[in-house]
């Protein structure tokens, strides 16, 4: 990685932090499904002088001078995204996924309108109408969930749409392991005249690789982050489909206006360049193979866990993600125990969560980063067995019944986990695996 020679000279605190985080990433197995590892080329774009420039507006229509180069970069990014996702319009300026989704509300709804989205505790996203999100403060949010088997409940979605007649319906999630039924949801949205927006933040790279079906023929709008399976910098994009333009020929212009000036100021030009670089990487046969391997790896990892008797939501996966059931309220215990052996995961709710989002009953694991490190089925079986071993080692740990004692219990457990000799032994094996699969520099 970088030698950070200028930071090293002038800011020892940040220099030390960068070195420590680089070591953590290199020596650990990253299993958070929304994370990935970018190429040095993307890092170079992100670390470039493009960050110095203000460019409010769009190519050839800016509020600042000196944007002739920035215009070219933004056009390259937009054109690459259009070609890759096969859409007629793209906005690459959203700072990330949440602002991208807010822009969709602004472009399609008026405050107080009814919207429908996937419930956060059933795997959905905050911005799809969760009670703590601005999206349910400014809009009337109706939430749909999943069936006990983990699949979307299409009948319930149809019933809710008929009853509430939303203006906008979201499809997309942060913790959903099955293929999204875009066609069925389009039939529901069309039957009530709603806009259908697909938030493909998690699966964008899989869609590009042909490892998940594309929502583009079925929905009006697609939003995505650029840093998950798409393997670009932290950013966002909004696309309008032919179907979207047929419903409202002004939709693209409305999205542009929603991003700037309604929601954001100047675009992050260094990020736009990073997105362009990542989109070029994503247009290669090598990326198609990568996307398919992400899914193959997730299926193998899920199989390895189930073989050891571990319950996972939906008994498998169609994408990059696995939701492991850990027992009521035990997600945090597992997250900490796995952290102690160098596997980074995140605690997560499971369908019909019996505990709470802060002390949930599952962990969410995913394969985008480890697939970027070129790990394959053999390594998935090793990781699956380590997870199962850890679950076994900490099986008697239990959160206190009193909420007030839980934080202290987990802090104490973390200390014990890091000192546990059995966990230390597995940690040594994880380190050895990471050494064998170093962080790659380039994907072309
Ligand atoms: N925070 C993202 C995730 O981890 O899935 C969603 O915004």
Short mmCIF file of C-alpha atoms and ligand atoms in Angstrom, two decimals:
data_model
loop_
_atom_site.label_atom_id
_atom_site.label_comp_id
_atom_site.label_asym_id
_atom_site.label_seq_id
_atom_site.Cartn_x
_atom_site.Cartn_y
_atom_site.Cartn_z
CA UNK A 1 0.00 0.00 0.00
CA UNK A 2 1.00 3.66 0.06
CA UNK A 3 4.04 4.77 2.00
CA UNK A 4 2.13 7.94 3.04
CA UNK A 5 5.41 9.85 2.96
CA UNK A 6 3.89 13.33 3.32
CA UNK A 7 1.42 12.39 6.07
CA UNK A 8 4.21 10.61 7.87
CA UNK A 9 6.26 13.81 7.97
CA UNK A 10 3.51 16.17 9.07
CA UNK A 11 0.88 14.21 11.04
CA UNK A 12 2.11 11.28 13.07
CA UNK A 13 -1.28 10.58 14.65
CA UNK A 14 -3.07 10.06 11.36
CA UNK A 15 -0.04 8.28 9.90
CA UNK A 16 -0.14 5.74 12.73
CA UNK A 17 -3.88 5.28 12.29
CA UNK A 18 -3.48 4.64 8.55
CA UNK A 19 -0.76 2.08 9.15
CA UNK A 20 -2.86 0.37 11.84
CA UNK A 21 -5.95 0.21 9.62
CA UNK A 22 -3.88 -1.08 6.68
CA UNK A 23 -2.55 -3.85 8.91
CA UNK A 24 -6.04 -4.67 10.21
CA UNK A 25 -7.37 -4.97 6.66
CA UNK A 26 -4.41 -7.03 5.44
CA UNK A 27 -4.32 -9.41 8.39
CA UNK A 28 -8.06 -9.91 8.77
CA UNK A 29 -10.79 -11.57 6.75
CA UNK A 30 -13.41 -8.98 5.82
CA UNK A 31 -16.82 -10.61 5.81
CA UNK A 32 -19.09 -7.55 6.00
CA UNK A 33 -21.19 -7.96 2.83
CA UNK A 34 -21.35 -4.22 2.10
CA UNK A 35 -17.57 -3.81 2.04
CA UNK A 36 -14.95 -4.48 -0.59
CA UNK A 37 -11.36 -3.66 -1.55
CA UNK A 38 -10.69 -1.16 -4.32
CA UNK A 39 -7.80 -1.19 -6.79
CA UNK A 40 -4.82 1.13 -6.48
CA UNK A 41 -6.13 2.89 -9.59
CA UNK A 42 -9.36 3.78 -7.75
CA UNK A 43 -7.33 4.87 -4.71
CA UNK A 44 -5.19 7.11 -6.92
CA UNK A 45 -8.29 8.82 -8.32
CA UNK A 46 -9.65 9.29 -4.79
CA UNK A 47 -6.36 10.75 -3.61
CA UNK A 48 -6.02 13.12 -6.56
CA UNK A 49 -6.12 16.92 -6.86
CA UNK A 50 -9.66 16.66 -8.23
CA UNK A 51 -10.77 17.18 -4.63
CA UNK A 52 -9.66 20.82 -4.98
CA UNK A 53 -12.38 21.75 -7.48
CA UNK A 54 -15.93 23.09 -7.08
CA UNK A 55 -18.32 22.10 -9.87
CA UNK A 56 -21.91 22.76 -8.80
CA UNK A 57 -24.15 21.96 -11.73
CA UNK A 58 -23.69 19.40 -14.50
CA UNK A 59 -21.32 19.06 -17.50
CA UNK A 60 -21.48 22.20 -19.65
CA UNK A 61 -23.83 23.88 -17.15
CA UNK A 62 -21.74 24.76 -14.08
CA UNK A 63 -21.82 27.58 -11.60
CA UNK A 64 -18.00 27.79 -11.46
CA UNK A 65 -15.31 28.37 -14.06
CA UNK A 66 -12.47 26.00 -14.80
CA UNK A 67 -14.56 22.88 -15.17
CA UNK A 68 -13.56 21.79 -18.66
CA UNK A 69 -11.63 18.76 -17.36
CA UNK A 70 -14.20 17.91 -14.69
CA UNK A 71 -16.92 17.96 -17.39
CA UNK A 72 -15.00 15.33 -19.34
CA UNK A 73 -14.52 13.14 -16.27
CA UNK A 74 -18.19 13.30 -15.30
CA UNK A 75 -19.24 12.51 -18.87
CA UNK A 76 -16.90 9.52 -18.98
CA UNK A 77 -18.37 8.21 -15.71
CA UNK A 78 -21.96 8.75 -16.87
CA UNK A 79 -21.37 7.11 -20.25
CA UNK A 80 -19.63 4.10 -18.74
CA UNK A 81 -22.49 3.59 -16.30
CA UNK A 82 -25.11 3.93 -19.05
CA UNK A 83 -23.36 1.30 -21.15
CA UNK A 84 -22.74 -1.08 -18.29
CA UNK A 85 -26.24 -1.01 -16.82
CA UNK A 86 -27.99 -0.40 -20.19
CA UNK A 87 -29.90 2.68 -19.11
CA UNK A 88 -30.52 5.95 -20.97
CA UNK A 89 -29.73 8.27 -18.05
CA UNK A 90 -27.36 8.30 -15.06
CA UNK A 91 -26.52 10.80 -12.34
CA UNK A 92 -23.14 10.06 -10.72
CA UNK A 93 -23.15 12.90 -8.18
CA UNK A 94 -24.94 11.41 -5.12
CA UNK A 95 -22.54 11.46 -2.18
CA UNK A 96 -23.68 7.96 -1.29
CA UNK A 97 -26.74 5.67 -1.25
CA UNK A 98 -28.87 7.57 1.25
CA UNK A 99 -28.75 10.92 -0.59
CA UNK A 100 -29.38 9.03 -3.85
CA UNK A 101 -32.54 7.54 -2.35
CA UNK A 102 -33.66 10.89 -0.93
CA UNK A 103 -33.35 12.37 -4.41
CA UNK A 104 -35.71 9.69 -5.70
CA UNK A 105 -38.33 10.78 -3.16
CA UNK A 106 -37.90 14.42 -4.17
CA UNK A 107 -38.25 13.58 -7.86
CA UNK A 108 -41.31 11.36 -7.54
CA UNK A 109 -43.30 12.38 -4.44
CA UNK A 110 -44.59 15.39 -2.56
CA UNK A 111 -44.20 15.58 1.23
CA UNK A 112 -46.97 13.57 2.88
CA UNK A 113 -47.35 11.11 -0.02
CA UNK A 114 -47.52 7.41 0.77
CA UNK A 115 -44.47 5.28 -0.04
CA UNK A 116 -43.76 1.59 0.49
CA UNK A 117 -40.50 -0.13 1.32
CA UNK A 118 -38.82 -3.15 2.83
CA UNK A 119 -38.83 -3.07 6.64
CA UNK A 120 -35.36 -2.52 8.14
CA UNK A 121 -35.68 -5.28 10.70
CA UNK A 122 -36.68 -7.69 7.92
CA UNK A 123 -33.59 -6.77 5.90
CA UNK A 124 -34.58 -3.46 4.30
CA UNK A 125 -32.79 -0.12 4.41
CA UNK A 126 -33.27 2.93 6.63
CA UNK A 127 -34.16 5.09 3.65
CA UNK A 128 -36.97 2.78 2.54
CA UNK A 129 -39.26 4.29 5.20
CA UNK A 130 -37.86 3.09 8.55
CA UNK A 131 -39.35 4.95 11.53
CA UNK A 132 -36.08 6.64 12.52
CA UNK A 133 -35.36 7.85 8.97
CA UNK A 134 -36.35 11.24 7.50
CA UNK A 135 -38.09 9.19 4.81
CA UNK A 136 -40.85 8.28 7.26
CA UNK A 137 -40.96 11.77 8.76
CA UNK A 138 -41.66 13.48 5.43
CA UNK A 139 -43.62 10.67 3.75
CA UNK A 140 -46.23 8.24 4.98
CA UNK A 141 -44.29 4.98 5.02
CA UNK A 142 -45.90 1.59 4.66
CA UNK A 143 -43.48 -1.26 5.34
CA UNK A 144 -43.47 -4.80 4.00
CA UNK A 145 -41.49 -7.74 5.34
CA UNK A 146 -40.46 -11.28 4.55
CA UNK A 147 -42.09 -14.62 5.25
CA UNK A 148 -40.67 -16.89 7.98
CA UNK A 149 -38.74 -18.69 5.21
CA UNK A 150 -36.86 -15.46 4.49
CA UNK A 151 -38.40 -14.79 1.05
CA UNK A 152 -40.28 -11.56 0.23
CA UNK A 153 -43.97 -11.89 0.87
CA UNK A 154 -45.32 -11.00 -2.58
CA UNK A 155 -48.95 -11.49 -1.58
CA UNK A 156 -48.57 -9.12 1.35
CA UNK A 157 -46.83 -6.54 -0.85
CA UNK A 158 -49.70 -6.76 -3.38
CA UNK A 159 -52.29 -6.43 -0.60
CA UNK A 160 -50.54 -3.44 1.00
CA UNK A 161 -50.11 -1.72 -2.37
CA UNK A 162 -53.80 -2.14 -3.16
CA UNK A 163 -54.81 -0.87 0.26
CA UNK A 164 -52.44 2.13 0.52
CA UNK A 165 -51.88 3.00 -3.16
CA UNK A 166 -48.34 4.31 -2.67
CA UNK A 167 -46.77 6.79 -5.05
CA UNK A 168 -43.41 5.03 -4.82
CA UNK A 169 -42.42 1.44 -4.04
CA UNK A 170 -38.87 0.41 -3.17
CA UNK A 171 -37.33 -2.97 -3.92
CA UNK A 172 -33.88 -3.63 -2.53
CA UNK A 173 -32.36 -4.44 0.82
CA UNK A 174 -29.29 -4.61 3.00
CA UNK A 175 -29.92 -8.06 4.44
CA UNK A 176 -31.82 -10.15 1.90
CA UNK A 177 -30.23 -13.33 0.62
CA UNK A 178 -32.56 -14.27 -2.21
CA UNK A 179 -32.94 -13.04 -5.80
CA UNK A 180 -35.18 -9.96 -5.97
CA UNK A 181 -38.42 -10.68 -7.86
CA UNK A 182 -38.31 -7.51 -9.97
CA UNK A 183 -40.92 -8.73 -12.45
CA UNK A 184 -43.53 -9.54 -9.79
CA UNK A 185 -42.98 -6.22 -8.00
CA UNK A 186 -43.28 -4.36 -11.31
CA UNK A 187 -46.69 -5.94 -11.87
CA UNK A 188 -47.76 -4.76 -8.41
CA UNK A 189 -46.39 -1.23 -8.87
CA UNK A 190 -47.94 -0.93 -12.34
CA UNK A 191 -51.31 -2.11 -11.04
CA UNK A 192 -51.50 0.88 -8.66
CA UNK A 193 -49.66 3.37 -10.88
CA UNK A 194 -46.67 3.64 -8.49
CA UNK A 195 -43.09 4.36 -9.37
CA UNK A 196 -40.92 1.31 -8.74
CA UNK A 197 -37.37 2.09 -7.61
CA UNK A 198 -34.76 -0.65 -7.23
CA UNK A 199 -32.03 0.05 -4.70
CA UNK A 200 -29.35 -2.35 -5.91
CA UNK A 201 -26.56 -1.05 -3.66
CA UNK A 202 -25.67 -4.52 -2.46
CA UNK A 203 -25.98 -6.39 -5.74
CA UNK A 204 -24.87 -3.82 -8.36
CA UNK A 205 -21.66 -5.74 -9.09
CA UNK A 206 -23.60 -8.99 -9.35
CA UNK A 207 -26.02 -7.40 -11.82
CA UNK A 208 -23.15 -6.15 -13.98
CA UNK A 209 -21.50 -9.57 -13.83
CA UNK A 210 -24.71 -11.37 -14.79
CA UNK A 211 -24.78 -13.10 -11.41
CA UNK A 212 -28.14 -11.53 -10.49
CA UNK A 213 -30.97 -10.50 -12.80
CA UNK A 214 -31.12 -6.83 -13.76
CA UNK A 215 -34.00 -4.66 -12.57
CA UNK A 216 -33.60 -2.35 -15.58
CA UNK A 217 -36.38 -3.83 -17.79
CA UNK A 218 -38.90 -3.70 -14.92
CA UNK A 219 -38.37 -0.60 -12.78
CA UNK A 220 -38.50 3.14 -13.39
CA UNK A 221 -35.48 4.12 -11.32
CA UNK A 222 -32.36 2.33 -10.06
CA UNK A 223 -30.16 3.61 -7.26
CA UNK A 224 -26.90 2.15 -6.06
CA UNK A 225 -23.85 2.81 -4.01
CA UNK A 226 -20.60 2.31 -5.86
CA UNK A 227 -18.49 0.76 -3.10
CA UNK A 228 -20.08 -2.61 -2.40
CA UNK A 229 -20.04 -5.45 -4.94
CA UNK A 230 -19.37 -2.86 -7.67
CA UNK A 231 -15.92 -2.40 -6.06
CA UNK A 232 -15.57 1.34 -6.55
CA UNK A 233 -15.09 4.31 -4.24
CA UNK A 234 -17.64 5.30 -1.58
CA UNK A 235 -20.32 7.06 -3.67
CA UNK A 236 -23.71 6.71 -5.30
CA UNK A 237 -25.52 6.73 -8.65
CA UNK A 238 -29.12 7.12 -9.82
CA UNK A 239 -30.30 5.68 -13.11
CA UNK A 240 -33.56 6.22 -14.95
CA UNK A 241 -34.72 3.43 -17.25
CA UNK A 242 -36.58 3.59 -20.58
CA UNK A 243 -39.65 2.51 -18.61
CA UNK A 244 -39.09 5.43 -16.22
CA UNK A 245 -38.80 7.93 -19.08
CA UNK A 246 -41.95 6.48 -20.66
CA UNK A 247 -43.85 7.07 -17.40
CA UNK A 248 -42.50 10.59 -17.03
CA UNK A 249 -40.32 12.11 -19.78
CA UNK A 250 -39.17 14.71 -17.22
CA UNK A 251 -37.96 12.10 -14.73
CA UNK A 252 -34.25 12.43 -15.55
CA UNK A 253 -34.39 16.22 -15.27
CA UNK A 254 -36.27 15.88 -11.98
CA UNK A 255 -33.58 13.55 -10.60
CA UNK A 256 -30.84 15.97 -11.67
CA UNK A 257 -32.65 18.82 -9.95
CA UNK A 258 -33.26 16.73 -6.84
CA UNK A 259 -29.53 16.06 -6.44
CA UNK A 260 -28.52 19.62 -7.29
CA UNK A 261 -29.73 22.12 -6.12
CA UNK A 262 -32.42 20.45 -3.95
CA UNK A 263 -30.17 18.20 -1.85
CA UNK A 264 -26.48 18.61 -2.52
CA UNK A 265 -23.87 21.19 -3.38
CA UNK A 266 -20.69 20.55 -5.31
CA UNK A 267 -20.04 17.00 -6.52
CA UNK A 268 -17.02 15.14 -5.14
CA UNK A 269 -15.00 15.11 -8.33
CA UNK A 270 -12.28 12.81 -7.02
CA UNK A 271 -15.03 10.28 -6.29
CA UNK A 272 -16.53 10.75 -9.77
CA UNK A 273 -13.13 9.89 -11.26
CA UNK A 274 -12.87 6.88 -8.95
CA UNK A 275 -16.32 5.73 -10.05
CA UNK A 276 -15.27 6.06 -13.70
CA UNK A 277 -12.16 3.94 -13.07
CA UNK A 278 -14.19 1.31 -11.20
CA UNK A 279 -16.81 1.17 -13.97
CA UNK A 280 -14.06 0.51 -16.51
CA UNK A 281 -12.78 -2.32 -14.32
CA UNK A 282 -16.34 -3.64 -14.01
CA UNK A 283 -16.74 -3.81 -17.80
CA UNK A 284 -14.14 -6.56 -18.17
CA UNK A 285 -14.62 -10.34 -18.50
CA UNK A 286 -12.49 -10.59 -15.37
CA UNK A 287 -15.14 -8.71 -13.42
CA UNK A 288 -17.89 -10.99 -14.74
CA UNK A 289 -15.91 -13.95 -13.42
CA UNK A 290 -15.42 -12.09 -10.12
CA UNK A 291 -19.17 -11.51 -9.68
CA UNK A 292 -19.96 -15.14 -10.37
CA UNK A 293 -17.27 -16.30 -7.95
CA UNK A 294 -18.73 -14.05 -5.21
CA UNK A 295 -21.98 -16.01 -5.45
CA UNK A 296 -20.28 -19.40 -5.77
CA UNK A 297 -18.24 -18.57 -2.67
CA UNK A 298 -21.31 -17.49 -0.69
CA UNK A 299 -23.13 -20.70 -1.59
CA UNK A 300 -20.13 -22.80 -0.54
CA UNK A 301 -19.74 -20.88 2.72
CA UNK A 302 -23.47 -21.27 3.46
CA UNK A 303 -23.18 -25.00 2.73
CA UNK A 304 -20.17 -25.36 5.05
CA UNK A 305 -22.05 -23.67 7.89
CA UNK A 306 -25.19 -25.76 7.41
CA UNK A 307 -23.10 -28.92 7.27
CA UNK A 308 -21.96 -28.06 10.80
CA UNK A 309 -25.58 -27.74 11.92
CA UNK A 310 -25.70 -23.95 11.91
CA UNK A 311 -29.04 -22.41 11.00
CA UNK A 312 -29.03 -19.76 8.33
CA UNK A 313 -31.94 -17.61 7.18
CA UNK A 314 -33.68 -19.09 4.14
CA UNK A 315 -31.42 -22.17 4.26
CA UNK A 316 -29.03 -20.77 1.69
CA UNK A 317 -28.29 -17.78 -0.49
CA UNK A 318 -28.69 -16.57 -4.07
CA UNK A 319 -26.26 -13.70 -3.75
CA UNK A 320 -23.17 -12.54 -1.86
CA UNK A 321 -24.66 -12.70 1.62
CA UNK A 322 -25.51 -15.14 4.39
CA UNK A 323 -27.58 -14.41 7.47
CA UNK A 324 -26.51 -16.66 10.33
CA UNK A 325 -28.90 -17.32 13.18
CA UNK A 326 -26.98 -17.15 16.47
CA UNK A 327 -29.73 -17.58 19.08
CA UNK A 328 -31.87 -14.88 20.66
CA UNK A 329 -29.91 -11.64 21.15
CA UNK A 330 -26.54 -13.34 20.56
CA UNK A 331 -25.46 -11.49 17.39
CA UNK A 332 -23.15 -9.15 19.29
CA UNK A 333 -21.49 -12.05 21.11
CA UNK A 334 -20.69 -13.73 17.80
CA UNK A 335 -19.52 -10.48 16.20
CA UNK A 336 -17.06 -9.96 19.07
CA UNK A 337 -15.88 -13.58 19.15
CA UNK A 338 -15.27 -13.62 15.40
CA UNK A 339 -13.47 -10.30 15.64
CA UNK A 340 -11.12 -11.94 18.14
CA UNK A 341 -10.04 -14.45 15.47
CA UNK A 342 -9.72 -11.80 12.73
CA UNK A 343 -13.05 -12.39 10.96
CA UNK A 344 -14.99 -9.12 10.64
CA UNK A 345 -18.77 -9.51 10.49
CA UNK A 346 -21.71 -7.47 11.70
CA UNK A 347 -24.53 -8.30 14.07
CA UNK A 348 -27.86 -8.16 12.27
CA UNK A 349 -31.55 -8.72 12.79
CA UNK A 350 -33.15 -11.85 11.38
CA UNK A 351 -36.74 -12.20 10.06
CA UNK A 352 -39.23 -12.05 12.96
CA UNK A 353 -36.39 -10.81 15.16
CA UNK A 354 -37.07 -12.03 18.70
CA UNK A 355 -34.68 -9.48 20.27
CA UNK A 356 -33.85 -5.91 19.08
CA UNK A 357 -31.81 -4.20 16.33
CA UNK A 358 -29.08 -3.28 18.86
CA UNK A 359 -28.95 -6.79 20.35
CA UNK A 360 -30.09 -8.82 17.36
CA UNK A 361 -30.11 -12.57 16.89
CA UNK A 362 -28.01 -12.89 13.77
CA UNK A 363 -24.80 -11.96 12.06
CA UNK A 364 -24.50 -10.91 8.44
CA UNK A 365 -21.58 -12.26 6.45
CA UNK A 366 -20.62 -11.79 2.83
CA UNK A 367 -18.05 -12.74 0.24
CA UNK A 368 -17.23 -9.63 -1.90
CA UNK A 369 -13.95 -8.76 -0.14
CA UNK A 370 -12.61 -12.27 0.27
CA UNK A 371 -13.41 -13.00 -3.37
CA UNK A 372 -11.46 -9.87 -4.31
CA UNK A 373 -8.56 -11.46 -2.41
CA UNK A 374 -8.91 -14.45 -4.76
CA UNK A 375 -10.18 -16.86 -2.13
CA UNK A 376 -12.26 -19.68 -3.56
CA UNK A 377 -14.37 -22.67 -2.46
CA UNK A 378 -11.58 -24.32 -0.47
CA UNK A 379 -11.04 -21.21 1.63
CA UNK A 380 -14.83 -20.80 2.10
CA UNK A 381 -14.97 -24.24 3.70
CA UNK A 382 -12.09 -23.30 6.01
CA UNK A 383 -13.78 -20.03 7.03
CA UNK A 384 -17.13 -21.79 7.51
CA UNK A 385 -15.53 -24.32 9.82
CA UNK A 386 -13.77 -21.61 11.83
CA UNK A 387 -17.08 -19.78 12.29
CA UNK A 388 -18.70 -23.03 13.43
CA UNK A 389 -15.79 -23.71 15.83
CA UNK A 390 -16.15 -20.23 17.32
CA UNK A 391 -19.90 -20.68 17.75
CA UNK A 392 -19.14 -23.85 19.62
CA UNK A 393 -16.48 -22.26 21.83
CA UNK A 394 -18.78 -19.38 22.91
CA UNK A 395 -22.03 -21.36 23.05
CA UNK A 396 -22.52 -20.76 26.78
CA UNK A 397 -22.10 -16.98 26.59
CA UNK A 398 -25.41 -15.19 27.10
CA UNK A 399 -26.37 -11.53 27.41
CA UNK A 400 -27.70 -10.50 30.77
CA UNK A 401 -31.48 -10.24 30.96
CA UNK A 402 -31.12 -6.67 32.23
CA UNK A 403 -30.44 -4.25 29.38
CA UNK A 404 -28.30 -2.08 31.63
CA UNK A 405 -25.74 -4.82 32.25
CA UNK A 406 -25.24 -5.76 28.63
CA UNK A 407 -22.65 -3.18 27.60
CA UNK A 408 -20.38 -4.08 30.49
CA UNK A 409 -20.89 -7.79 29.81
CA UNK A 410 -19.90 -7.40 26.16
CA UNK A 411 -16.84 -5.29 27.06
CA UNK A 412 -15.76 -7.96 29.48
CA UNK A 413 -16.51 -10.71 26.97
CA UNK A 414 -14.38 -8.96 24.36
CA UNK A 415 -11.40 -9.03 26.75
CA UNK A 416 -11.98 -12.70 27.52
CA UNK A 417 -12.40 -13.57 23.85
CA UNK A 418 -9.10 -11.93 22.92
CA UNK A 419 -7.36 -13.87 25.70
CA UNK A 420 -9.04 -17.22 24.98
CA UNK A 421 -6.40 -19.78 23.97
CA UNK A 422 -8.72 -21.76 21.67
CA UNK A 423 -9.69 -18.59 19.82
CA UNK A 424 -6.02 -17.54 19.65
CA UNK A 425 -5.18 -20.80 17.89
CA UNK A 426 -7.82 -20.17 15.22
CA UNK A 427 -6.66 -16.56 14.90
CA UNK A 428 -3.19 -17.79 13.96
CA UNK A 429 -4.73 -19.86 11.15
CA UNK A 430 -6.72 -16.83 9.92
CA UNK A 431 -3.53 -14.76 9.82
CA UNK A 432 -1.78 -17.48 7.82
CA UNK A 433 -4.67 -17.56 5.32
CA UNK A 434 -4.51 -13.78 4.91
CA UNK A 435 -0.79 -13.96 4.23
CA UNK A 436 -1.48 -16.45 1.46
CA UNK A 437 -4.12 -14.15 -0.09
CA UNK A 438 -2.66 -10.63 0.06
CA UNK A 439 -4.70 -7.57 -0.82
CA UNK A 440 -4.45 -7.21 -4.61
CA UNK A 441 -3.33 -3.98 -6.23
CA UNK A 442 -4.91 -4.24 -9.67
CA UNK A 443 -7.80 -6.02 -11.35
CA UNK A 444 -6.91 -5.54 -15.02
N1 LIG B 1 -24.74 0.34 5.66
C1 LIG B 1 -25.05 -0.39 4.47
C2 LIG B 1 -24.89 -1.87 4.70
O1 LIG B 1 -24.01 -2.23 5.44
O2 LIG B 1 -25.59 -2.66 4.10
C3 LIG B 1 -26.37 -0.06 3.96
O3 LIG B 1 -26.47 1.32 3.81
#
